[in-house]
Amino acid sequence: MYGGGFIPDENPKKQTEAVAEDPALLAEFQARIDRGEKIEPHDWMPAMYRKQLIRMIEQHAHSEIIGALPEGTWITRAPGFRRKMALIAKVQDEIGHGHLLYTAAETLGKPREQMINDLLSGKSKYSNVFNYPAVTWADVTVIGFLIDAAAIVNQLANSKGSYGPYCRALERICAEEAFHLKQGHDAFVYLATGTPQQHEMLQAAVNRWYKPIIHFFGPSDKESVHSEQLMRWKVKMASNDDMRNQFLDMYVPKVREVGIDFPDPNLKKDPETGKWNFSDPDWDEFYEVIKGNGPCNAERLAVRKWAEEKGRWVRQALATPYTKSTVPLA
Ligand code: COA
């Protein structure tokens, strides 16, 4: 059932290392990928393909769940009824995306409970950007516009990839993210073209988020550990640098047209190569954040642990079969 010798409940690393894979099966698998076929859960797949997909989809699912926290803290303070309603809906959508992605990862054999445990113990990573605080309403606006835009660049590319369940989850997520982007853009333009104080507040938030956004696409192609193999398997459909460049191509003009700018004098497009140049975005900070030492890592995990604990009775109630004796009649 599980190709590549993987036994779901055991340590994937050990399993992968223990398995010597049949060269004929490997060649046929790569040929399927090269022909653009989708790989489905019960198809044979190399153990490392399975392991890498679990890593990536699981990290993505955690990012959706943790990503709801900085925006969630602003629901009660969002300015006005319309913004509150939009934010509530967006936060609900993000949690839904997390569930879709956990389900996609489960098709590869890792139980959801184990994924949640790995998040809470700090073993699994999630996106760097959600370890920064949303200090003002303008920070929420930058998340809603630019972080969602960055996520769409990544997700749209990878939705054309090779693993069926992940691609189908991403297609659905992108459709909802397109709405998020519209509300984020609307809120961004509103502040940018509002009073001088609103404009200033937005510029200050963009200044805070610029580096985390540059980091979001991952280390440069030279430093990326997994890109080469993931692109050969069409799990990743663009390299980190290409996705970053595509984002800058699309969103630097949109930010500048409303009189806001990214705080980097070296952010310029080279007309010959078509590539954006930028100052060193302090990759040491990125590695510290993804190791768990960012400004909000401890707080984010503490909130998730609290929610896990407080929600235990709901999960237990759902798992308990109904009998007359469990629900006493009045
Ligand atoms: N946040 C946290 N960790 C990151 C990261 C980010 N923005 N970008 C890279 N990393 C981590 C990688 O997970 C990897 O660590 P690991 O080996 O311990 O897992 C390390 O940095 C080296 O990066 P790289 O080799 O480039 O990883 P990658 O090929 O998996 O590419 C992504 C990184 C984020 C582009 C890729 O995993 C991806 O597209 N993921 C799915 C989308 C997603 O998770 N989006 C986030 C929320 S919307």
mmCIF file of C-alpha atoms and ligand atoms in Angstrom:
data_model
loop_
_atom_site.group_PDB
_atom_site.id
_atom_site.type_symbol
_atom_site.label_atom_id
_atom_site.label_comp_id
_atom_site.label_asym_id
_atom_site.label_seq_id
_atom_site.Cartn_x
_atom_site.Cartn_y
_atom_site.Cartn_z
ATOM 1 C CA MET A 1 0.000 0.000 0.000
ATOM 2 C CA TYR A 2 2.640 2.538 1.029
ATOM 3 C CA GLY A 3 5.257 2.638 -1.735
ATOM 4 C CA GLY A 4 8.927 3.147 -1.034
ATOM 5 C CA GLY A 5 8.834 0.930 2.073
ATOM 6 C CA PHE A 6 7.432 3.641 4.326
ATOM 7 C CA ILE A 7 5.542 2.541 7.414
ATOM 8 C CA PRO A 8 3.463 5.548 8.435
ATOM 9 C CA ASP A 9 3.715 5.463 12.208
ATOM 10 C CA GLU A 10 7.452 4.961 12.334
ATOM 11 C CA ASN A 11 10.222 7.513 12.025
ATOM 12 C CA PRO A 12 10.259 8.605 8.326
ATOM 13 C CA LYS A 13 13.965 9.421 8.433
ATOM 14 C CA LYS A 14 14.924 5.919 9.547
ATOM 15 C CA GLN A 15 12.553 4.372 7.048
ATOM 16 C CA THR A 16 13.954 6.388 4.172
ATOM 17 C CA GLU A 17 17.504 5.518 5.039
ATOM 18 C CA ALA A 18 16.708 1.831 5.435
ATOM 19 C CA VAL A 19 15.145 1.455 1.998
ATOM 20 C CA ALA A 20 17.135 0.591 -1.121
ATOM 21 C CA GLU A 21 14.840 1.418 -4.007
ATOM 22 C CA ASP A 22 14.411 -0.453 -7.251
ATOM 23 C CA PRO A 23 16.093 1.548 -10.061
ATOM 24 C CA ALA A 24 13.388 0.467 -12.537
ATOM 25 C CA LEU A 25 10.635 1.784 -10.266
ATOM 26 C CA LEU A 26 12.555 5.018 -9.719
ATOM 27 C CA ALA A 27 13.005 5.516 -13.482
ATOM 28 C CA GLU A 28 9.320 4.844 -14.175
ATOM 29 C CA PHE A 29 8.331 7.246 -11.382
ATOM 30 C CA GLN A 30 10.514 10.015 -12.830
ATOM 31 C CA ALA A 31 9.107 9.327 -16.301
ATOM 32 C CA ARG A 32 5.557 9.799 -14.958
ATOM 33 C CA ILE A 33 6.593 13.101 -13.394
ATOM 34 C CA ASP A 34 8.275 14.216 -16.627
ATOM 35 C CA ARG A 35 5.098 13.386 -18.586
ATOM 36 C CA GLY A 36 3.179 15.685 -16.214
ATOM 37 C CA GLU A 37 1.117 12.899 -14.624
ATOM 38 C CA LYS A 38 -0.282 13.360 -11.140
ATOM 39 C CA ILE A 39 0.908 10.997 -8.411
ATOM 40 C CA GLU A 40 -1.931 9.759 -6.185
ATOM 41 C CA PRO A 41 -1.730 8.401 -2.602
ATOM 42 C CA HIS A 42 -1.787 4.689 -3.492
ATOM 43 C CA ASP A 43 0.738 4.963 -6.344
ATOM 44 C CA TRP A 44 4.271 3.790 -5.787
ATOM 45 C CA MET A 45 6.572 6.667 -4.844
ATOM 46 C CA PRO A 46 10.161 6.926 -3.602
ATOM 47 C CA ALA A 47 10.424 7.094 0.179
ATOM 48 C CA MET A 48 12.235 10.410 -0.096
ATOM 49 C CA TYR A 49 9.454 11.901 -2.263
ATOM 50 C CA ARG A 50 6.971 10.911 0.443
ATOM 51 C CA LYS A 51 9.165 12.261 3.223
ATOM 52 C CA GLN A 52 9.790 15.589 1.484
ATOM 53 C CA LEU A 53 6.100 16.058 0.692
ATOM 54 C CA ILE A 54 5.130 15.337 4.298
ATOM 55 C CA ARG A 55 7.713 17.891 5.473
ATOM 56 C CA MET A 56 6.542 20.572 3.083
ATOM 57 C CA ILE A 57 2.765 20.070 3.328
ATOM 58 C CA GLU A 58 2.926 19.716 7.106
ATOM 59 C CA GLN A 59 4.953 22.947 7.451
ATOM 60 C CA HIS A 60 2.463 24.625 5.151
ATOM 61 C CA ALA A 61 -0.506 23.396 7.259
ATOM 62 C CA HIS A 62 1.136 24.628 10.477
ATOM 63 C CA SER A 63 1.756 28.002 8.812
ATOM 64 C CA GLU A 64 -1.944 28.400 8.047
ATOM 65 C CA ILE A 65 -2.933 27.585 11.641
ATOM 66 C CA ILE A 66 -0.252 29.722 13.298
ATOM 67 C CA GLY A 67 -0.757 32.391 10.613
ATOM 68 C CA ALA A 68 -4.294 32.982 11.877
ATOM 69 C CA LEU A 69 -2.929 34.191 15.239
ATOM 70 C CA PRO A 70 -1.440 37.641 14.434
ATOM 71 C CA GLU A 71 -4.583 38.595 12.493
ATOM 72 C CA GLY A 72 -6.916 36.898 14.987
ATOM 73 C CA THR A 73 -5.711 39.196 17.771
ATOM 74 C CA TRP A 74 -7.076 42.138 15.729
ATOM 75 C CA ILE A 75 -10.654 40.897 15.258
ATOM 76 C CA THR A 76 -11.936 42.833 18.272
ATOM 77 C CA ARG A 77 -9.965 45.943 17.300
ATOM 78 C CA ALA A 78 -10.490 46.042 13.516
ATOM 79 C CA PRO A 79 -11.764 49.501 12.560
ATOM 80 C CA GLY A 80 -15.468 49.231 11.829
ATOM 81 C CA PHE A 81 -18.022 46.503 11.268
ATOM 82 C CA ARG A 82 -17.089 45.699 7.624
ATOM 83 C CA ARG A 83 -13.392 45.226 8.408
ATOM 84 C CA LYS A 84 -14.276 43.045 11.432
ATOM 85 C CA MET A 85 -16.532 40.804 9.343
ATOM 86 C CA ALA A 86 -13.900 40.456 6.624
ATOM 87 C CA LEU A 87 -11.207 39.626 9.186
ATOM 88 C CA ILE A 88 -13.359 37.018 10.950
ATOM 89 C CA ALA A 89 -14.081 35.353 7.599
ATOM 90 C CA LYS A 90 -10.415 35.459 6.606
ATOM 91 C CA VAL A 91 -9.215 33.917 9.881
ATOM 92 C CA GLN A 92 -11.810 31.132 9.488
ATOM 93 C CA ASP A 93 -10.607 30.530 5.924
ATOM 94 C CA GLU A 94 -6.978 30.231 7.080
ATOM 95 C CA ILE A 95 -7.905 27.588 9.660
ATOM 96 C CA GLY A 96 -9.842 25.760 6.927
ATOM 97 C CA HIS A 97 -6.713 25.843 4.735
ATOM 98 C CA GLY A 98 -4.762 24.269 7.584
ATOM 99 C CA HIS A 99 -7.282 21.419 7.782
ATOM 100 C CA LEU A 100 -7.212 20.852 4.008
ATOM 101 C CA LEU A 101 -3.430 20.652 4.116
ATOM 102 C CA TYR A 102 -3.319 18.316 7.131
ATOM 103 C CA THR A 103 -5.705 16.051 5.216
ATOM 104 C CA ALA A 104 -3.428 16.165 2.152
ATOM 105 C CA ALA A 105 -0.409 15.293 4.344
ATOM 106 C CA GLU A 106 -2.336 12.451 6.015
ATOM 107 C CA THR A 107 -2.753 10.767 2.611
ATOM 108 C CA LEU A 108 1.025 10.197 2.783
ATOM 109 C CA GLY A 109 0.726 8.250 6.021
ATOM 110 C CA LYS A 110 1.523 10.662 8.854
ATOM 111 C CA PRO A 111 -1.357 10.936 11.337
ATOM 112 C CA ARG A 112 -2.654 14.421 12.093
ATOM 113 C CA GLU A 113 -2.119 14.007 15.833
ATOM 114 C CA GLN A 114 1.567 13.339 15.239
ATOM 115 C CA MET A 115 1.812 16.465 13.057
ATOM 116 C CA ILE A 116 0.191 18.603 15.768
ATOM 117 C CA ASN A 117 2.503 17.102 18.390
ATOM 118 C CA ASP A 118 5.519 17.913 16.216
ATOM 119 C CA LEU A 119 4.322 21.495 15.878
ATOM 120 C CA LEU A 120 3.767 21.912 19.607
ATOM 121 C CA SER A 121 7.102 20.320 20.552
ATOM 122 C CA GLY A 122 8.935 22.676 18.169
ATOM 123 C CA LYS A 123 10.109 19.783 15.965
ATOM 124 C CA SER A 124 8.272 21.009 12.857
ATOM 125 C CA LYS A 125 8.820 24.371 11.263
ATOM 126 C CA TYR A 126 6.239 26.884 10.051
ATOM 127 C CA SER A 127 6.603 30.075 8.063
ATOM 128 C CA ASN A 128 9.027 32.675 9.426
ATOM 129 C CA VAL A 129 6.589 35.560 8.857
ATOM 130 C CA PHE A 130 4.153 34.521 11.559
ATOM 131 C CA ASN A 131 6.746 35.012 14.277
ATOM 132 C CA TYR A 132 6.515 38.800 14.107
ATOM 133 C CA PRO A 133 3.969 40.917 15.990
ATOM 134 C CA ALA A 134 1.082 42.809 14.371
ATOM 135 C CA VAL A 135 1.701 46.035 16.250
ATOM 136 C CA THR A 136 -0.930 48.264 14.600
ATOM 137 C CA TRP A 137 -3.912 47.875 12.258
ATOM 138 C CA ALA A 138 -1.510 48.732 9.437
ATOM 139 C CA ASP A 139 0.474 45.541 10.205
ATOM 140 C CA VAL A 140 -2.709 43.508 9.688
ATOM 141 C CA THR A 141 -3.208 45.381 6.432
ATOM 142 C CA VAL A 142 0.312 44.509 5.270
ATOM 143 C CA ILE A 143 -0.259 40.850 6.190
ATOM 144 C CA GLY A 144 -3.607 40.843 4.342
ATOM 145 C CA PHE A 145 -2.115 42.362 1.221
ATOM 146 C CA LEU A 146 1.581 41.528 0.906
ATOM 147 C CA ILE A 147 1.919 38.279 2.879
ATOM 148 C CA ASP A 148 -1.150 36.856 1.170
ATOM 149 C CA ALA A 149 0.217 38.035 -2.185
ATOM 150 C CA ALA A 150 3.528 36.292 -1.474
ATOM 151 C CA ALA A 151 1.680 33.113 -0.460
ATOM 152 C CA ILE A 152 -0.374 33.184 -3.667
ATOM 153 C CA VAL A 153 2.773 33.405 -5.820
ATOM 154 C CA ASN A 154 4.075 30.257 -4.106
ATOM 155 C CA GLN A 155 0.767 28.365 -4.003
ATOM 156 C CA LEU A 156 -0.296 29.111 -7.553
ATOM 157 C CA ALA A 157 3.030 27.774 -8.854
ATOM 158 C CA ASN A 158 2.937 24.646 -6.685
ATOM 159 C CA SER A 159 -0.731 23.912 -7.480
ATOM 160 C CA LYS A 160 0.538 22.778 -10.910
ATOM 161 C CA GLY A 161 2.863 20.258 -9.247
ATOM 162 C CA SER A 162 2.958 16.469 -9.199
ATOM 163 C CA TYR A 163 1.178 15.291 -6.030
ATOM 164 C CA GLY A 164 -2.582 15.184 -6.663
ATOM 165 C CA PRO A 165 -3.978 15.799 -3.138
ATOM 166 C CA TYR A 166 -1.605 18.729 -2.465
ATOM 167 C CA CYS A 167 -2.364 20.336 -5.846
ATOM 168 C CA ARG A 168 -6.124 20.027 -5.363
ATOM 169 C CA ALA A 169 -5.868 21.533 -1.868
ATOM 170 C CA LEU A 170 -3.768 24.402 -3.251
ATOM 171 C CA GLU A 171 -6.258 25.133 -6.042
ATOM 172 C CA ARG A 172 -9.025 25.541 -3.514
ATOM 173 C CA ILE A 173 -6.833 27.601 -1.199
ATOM 174 C CA CYS A 174 -5.825 29.937 -4.051
ATOM 175 C CA ALA A 175 -9.472 30.620 -4.901
ATOM 176 C CA GLU A 176 -10.079 31.822 -1.330
ATOM 177 C CA GLU A 177 -6.765 33.653 -1.122
ATOM 178 C CA ALA A 178 -7.805 35.686 -4.168
ATOM 179 C CA PHE A 179 -10.593 37.197 -1.999
ATOM 180 C CA HIS A 180 -8.152 37.806 0.850
ATOM 181 C CA LEU A 181 -5.889 39.650 -1.515
ATOM 182 C CA LYS A 182 -8.743 41.911 -2.651
ATOM 183 C CA GLN A 183 -9.658 42.859 0.905
ATOM 184 C CA GLY A 184 -5.965 43.311 1.782
ATOM 185 C CA HIS A 185 -5.423 45.573 -1.234
ATOM 186 C CA ASP A 186 -8.550 47.587 -0.403
ATOM 187 C CA ALA A 187 -7.385 48.142 3.198
ATOM 188 C CA PHE A 188 -3.849 48.982 1.990
ATOM 189 C CA VAL A 189 -5.012 51.600 -0.527
ATOM 190 C CA TYR A 190 -7.417 53.041 2.059
ATOM 191 C CA LEU A 191 -4.587 53.705 4.541
ATOM 192 C CA ALA A 192 -2.094 54.800 1.884
ATOM 193 C CA THR A 193 -4.490 57.421 0.522
ATOM 194 C CA GLY A 194 -5.986 58.385 3.896
ATOM 195 C CA THR A 195 -4.812 60.992 6.389
ATOM 196 C CA PRO A 196 -1.066 61.729 6.764
ATOM 197 C CA GLN A 197 -1.128 59.727 10.024
ATOM 198 C CA GLN A 198 -2.677 56.696 8.299
ATOM 199 C CA HIS A 199 -0.120 56.919 5.488
ATOM 200 C CA GLU A 200 2.721 57.156 8.011
ATOM 201 C CA MET A 201 1.371 54.233 10.029
ATOM 202 C CA LEU A 202 1.235 52.102 6.865
ATOM 203 C CA GLN A 203 4.775 53.051 5.794
ATOM 204 C CA ALA A 204 6.033 52.151 9.297
ATOM 205 C CA ALA A 205 4.350 48.728 9.030
ATOM 206 C CA VAL A 206 5.811 48.123 5.550
ATOM 207 C CA ASN A 207 9.233 48.981 6.994
ATOM 208 C CA ARG A 208 8.727 46.340 9.711
ATOM 209 C CA TRP A 209 7.553 43.624 7.296
ATOM 210 C CA TYR A 210 9.937 44.127 4.371
ATOM 211 C CA LYS A 211 12.680 41.767 5.591
ATOM 212 C CA PRO A 212 10.345 38.982 6.744
ATOM 213 C CA ILE A 213 8.624 39.147 3.330
ATOM 214 C CA ILE A 214 11.939 38.843 1.477
ATOM 215 C CA HIS A 215 12.776 35.887 3.761
ATOM 216 C CA PHE A 216 9.351 34.289 3.157
ATOM 217 C CA PHE A 217 10.404 32.693 -0.156
ATOM 218 C CA GLY A 218 13.273 30.885 1.560
ATOM 219 C CA PRO A 219 17.063 31.205 1.258
ATOM 220 C CA SER A 220 18.683 32.056 -2.074
ATOM 221 C CA ASP A 221 18.845 29.263 -4.650
ATOM 222 C CA LYS A 222 22.534 28.811 -3.819
ATOM 223 C CA GLU A 223 21.702 28.181 -0.138
ATOM 224 C CA SER A 224 18.450 26.253 -0.609
ATOM 225 C CA VAL A 225 18.837 22.655 0.561
ATOM 226 C CA HIS A 226 15.802 20.998 -1.004
ATOM 227 C CA SER A 227 14.958 22.989 -4.140
ATOM 228 C CA GLU A 228 16.907 21.033 -6.711
ATOM 229 C CA GLN A 229 15.370 17.643 -5.911
ATOM 230 C CA LEU A 230 11.904 19.075 -5.248
ATOM 231 C CA MET A 231 11.924 20.799 -8.624
ATOM 232 C CA ARG A 232 13.046 17.603 -10.370
ATOM 233 C CA TRP A 233 10.024 15.908 -8.773
ATOM 234 C CA LYS A 234 7.761 18.874 -9.635
ATOM 235 C CA VAL A 235 6.796 19.340 -6.023
ATOM 236 C CA LYS A 236 8.215 22.854 -6.198
ATOM 237 C CA MET A 237 7.443 24.466 -9.540
ATOM 238 C CA ALA A 238 9.728 27.494 -9.165
ATOM 239 C CA SER A 239 12.909 28.171 -7.240
ATOM 240 C CA ASN A 240 12.984 30.424 -4.158
ATOM 241 C CA ASP A 241 14.724 33.235 -6.079
ATOM 242 C CA ASP A 242 12.315 32.973 -9.015
ATOM 243 C CA MET A 243 9.272 33.195 -6.726
ATOM 244 C CA ARG A 244 10.794 36.158 -4.853
ATOM 245 C CA ASN A 245 11.499 37.882 -8.166
ATOM 246 C CA GLN A 246 7.986 37.221 -9.438
ATOM 247 C CA PHE A 247 6.546 38.735 -6.242
ATOM 248 C CA LEU A 248 8.723 41.848 -6.553
ATOM 249 C CA ASP A 249 7.773 42.207 -10.236
ATOM 250 C CA MET A 250 4.089 42.213 -9.361
ATOM 251 C CA TYR A 251 3.970 44.064 -6.046
ATOM 252 C CA VAL A 252 6.715 46.716 -5.999
ATOM 253 C CA PRO A 253 4.729 48.753 -8.596
ATOM 254 C CA LYS A 254 1.461 48.260 -6.661
ATOM 255 C CA VAL A 255 3.058 49.506 -3.436
ATOM 256 C CA ARG A 256 4.789 52.440 -5.121
ATOM 257 C CA GLU A 257 1.704 53.590 -7.028
ATOM 258 C CA VAL A 258 0.059 54.575 -3.738
ATOM 259 C CA GLY A 259 3.126 56.463 -2.485
ATOM 260 C CA ILE A 260 4.508 53.760 -0.175
ATOM 261 C CA ASP A 261 7.934 52.161 -0.656
ATOM 262 C CA PHE A 262 9.995 49.278 0.627
ATOM 263 C CA PRO A 263 12.790 50.500 2.930
ATOM 264 C CA ASP A 264 15.703 49.410 0.747
ATOM 265 C CA PRO A 265 17.608 51.902 -1.429
ATOM 266 C CA ASN A 266 19.120 48.994 -3.370
ATOM 267 C CA LEU A 267 15.781 47.489 -4.371
ATOM 268 C CA LYS A 268 16.049 47.973 -8.136
ATOM 269 C CA LYS A 269 15.252 45.872 -11.153
ATOM 270 C CA ASP A 270 18.167 45.178 -13.463
ATOM 271 C CA PRO A 271 16.745 45.932 -16.934
ATOM 272 C CA GLU A 272 19.183 43.525 -18.581
ATOM 273 C CA THR A 273 18.578 40.431 -16.459
ATOM 274 C CA GLY A 274 15.008 41.253 -15.397
ATOM 275 C CA LYS A 275 16.050 40.364 -11.832
ATOM 276 C CA TRP A 276 15.543 42.519 -8.750
ATOM 277 C CA ASN A 277 18.616 43.421 -6.744
ATOM 278 C CA PHE A 278 18.264 44.145 -3.037
ATOM 279 C CA SER A 279 20.436 44.643 0.041
ATOM 280 C CA ASP A 280 21.432 41.643 2.120
ATOM 281 C CA PRO A 281 18.198 40.967 4.067
ATOM 282 C CA ASP A 282 20.084 39.607 7.091
ATOM 283 C CA TRP A 283 19.793 35.873 6.603
ATOM 284 C CA ASP A 284 21.117 35.319 10.132
ATOM 285 C CA GLU A 285 17.852 36.770 11.404
ATOM 286 C CA PHE A 286 15.909 34.371 9.137
ATOM 287 C CA TYR A 287 17.754 31.321 10.466
ATOM 288 C CA GLU A 288 17.281 32.459 14.073
ATOM 289 C CA VAL A 289 13.532 32.920 13.506
ATOM 290 C CA ILE A 290 13.050 29.508 11.890
ATOM 291 C CA LYS A 291 15.091 27.899 14.693
ATOM 292 C CA GLY A 292 12.510 29.208 17.163
ATOM 293 C CA ASN A 293 14.204 32.410 18.298
ATOM 294 C CA GLY A 294 12.058 35.048 16.588
ATOM 295 C CA PRO A 295 10.183 37.796 18.451
ATOM 296 C CA CYS A 296 6.936 35.795 18.793
ATOM 297 C CA ASN A 297 7.843 32.085 18.415
ATOM 298 C CA ALA A 298 7.351 31.294 22.110
ATOM 299 C CA GLU A 299 4.060 33.216 22.275
ATOM 300 C CA ARG A 300 2.655 31.552 19.125
ATOM 301 C CA LEU A 301 3.366 28.044 20.378
ATOM 302 C CA ALA A 302 2.075 28.871 23.864
ATOM 303 C CA VAL A 303 -1.265 29.996 22.368
ATOM 304 C CA ARG A 304 -1.498 26.818 20.253
ATOM 305 C CA LYS A 305 -0.727 24.661 23.317
ATOM 306 C CA TRP A 306 -3.422 26.485 25.282
ATOM 307 C CA ALA A 307 -5.938 25.937 22.446
ATOM 308 C CA GLU A 308 -4.994 22.264 22.177
ATOM 309 C CA GLU A 309 -5.542 21.774 25.900
ATOM 310 C CA LYS A 310 -8.808 23.747 26.034
ATOM 311 C CA GLY A 311 -10.191 21.912 22.990
ATOM 312 C CA ARG A 312 -9.402 18.439 24.286
ATOM 313 C CA TRP A 313 -12.929 17.863 25.661
ATOM 314 C CA VAL A 314 -14.449 18.655 22.248
ATOM 315 C CA ARG A 315 -12.247 16.090 20.507
ATOM 316 C CA GLN A 316 -13.006 13.541 23.223
ATOM 317 C CA ALA A 317 -16.760 14.200 22.954
ATOM 318 C CA LEU A 318 -16.629 13.772 19.169
ATOM 319 C CA ALA A 319 -14.663 10.546 19.476
ATOM 320 C CA THR A 320 -17.051 9.031 22.056
ATOM 321 C CA PRO A 321 -19.765 6.918 20.411
ATOM 322 C CA TYR A 322 -23.302 7.989 21.293
ATOM 323 C CA THR A 323 -25.112 5.717 23.682
ATOM 324 C CA LYS A 324 -28.180 6.404 25.787
ATOM 325 C CA SER A 325 -26.046 6.372 28.925
ATOM 326 C CA THR A 326 -23.608 9.056 27.629
ATOM 327 C CA VAL A 327 -26.423 11.580 27.075
ATOM 328 C CA PRO A 328 -28.746 11.476 30.053
ATOM 329 C CA LEU A 329 -32.261 12.654 29.236
ATOM 330 C CA ALA A 330 -33.756 15.338 31.475
HETATM 331 N N1 COA B 1 9.839 29.873 6.905
HETATM 332 C C1 COA B 1 10.310 28.848 7.661
HETATM 333 N N2 COA B 1 11.240 27.971 7.213
HETATM 334 C C2 COA B 1 11.669 28.138 5.957
HETATM 335 C C3 COA B 1 11.201 29.156 5.095
HETATM 336 C C4 COA B 1 10.252 30.052 5.640
HETATM 337 N N3 COA B 1 9.767 31.076 4.927
HETATM 338 N N4 COA B 1 11.837 29.053 3.899
HETATM 339 C C5 COA B 1 12.660 27.997 3.990
HETATM 340 N N5 COA B 1 12.573 27.455 5.231
HETATM 341 C C6 COA B 1 13.350 26.324 5.754
HETATM 342 C C7 COA B 1 13.033 25.037 5.018
HETATM 343 O O1 COA B 1 11.888 24.414 5.584
HETATM 344 C C8 COA B 1 14.308 24.255 5.217
HETATM 345 O O2 COA B 1 14.375 23.743 6.531
HETATM 346 P P1 COA B 1 14.171 22.135 6.863
HETATM 347 O O3 COA B 1 15.095 21.393 5.978
HETATM 348 O O4 COA B 1 14.485 22.033 8.312
HETATM 349 O O5 COA B 1 12.721 21.837 6.577
HETATM 350 C C9 COA B 1 15.373 25.330 5.147
HETATM 351 O O6 COA B 1 14.728 26.554 5.470
HETATM 352 C C10 COA B 1 16.046 25.438 3.789
HETATM 353 O O7 COA B 1 15.127 25.949 2.811
HETATM 354 P P2 COA B 1 14.877 25.285 1.370
HETATM 355 O O8 COA B 1 15.827 24.168 1.125
HETATM 356 O O9 COA B 1 14.826 26.366 0.356
HETATM 357 O O10 COA B 1 13.417 24.668 1.616
HETATM 358 P P3 COA B 1 12.278 24.332 0.553
HETATM 359 O O11 COA B 1 12.886 23.838 -0.709
HETATM 360 O O12 COA B 1 11.282 23.477 1.245
HETATM 361 O O13 COA B 1 11.595 25.764 0.225
HETATM 362 C C11 COA B 1 9.529 26.901 0.776
HETATM 363 C C12 COA B 1 10.966 26.544 1.226
HETATM 364 C C13 COA B 1 8.846 27.661 1.937
HETATM 365 C C14 COA B 1 9.602 27.784 -0.464
HETATM 366 C C15 COA B 1 8.781 25.575 0.445
HETATM 367 O O14 COA B 1 8.890 24.669 1.528
HETATM 368 C C16 COA B 1 7.322 25.770 0.132
HETATM 369 O O15 COA B 1 6.975 26.209 -0.951
HETATM 370 N N6 COA B 1 6.439 25.383 1.081
HETATM 371 C C17 COA B 1 4.998 25.380 0.876
HETATM 372 C C18 COA B 1 4.351 26.712 1.052
HETATM 373 C C19 COA B 1 4.361 27.238 2.459
HETATM 374 O O16 COA B 1 4.692 26.554 3.402
HETATM 375 N N7 COA B 1 3.965 28.494 2.627
HETATM 376 C C20 COA B 1 3.960 29.156 3.921
HETATM 377 C C21 COA B 1 2.705 29.698 4.399
HETATM 378 S S1 COA B 1 1.551 30.386 3.341
#
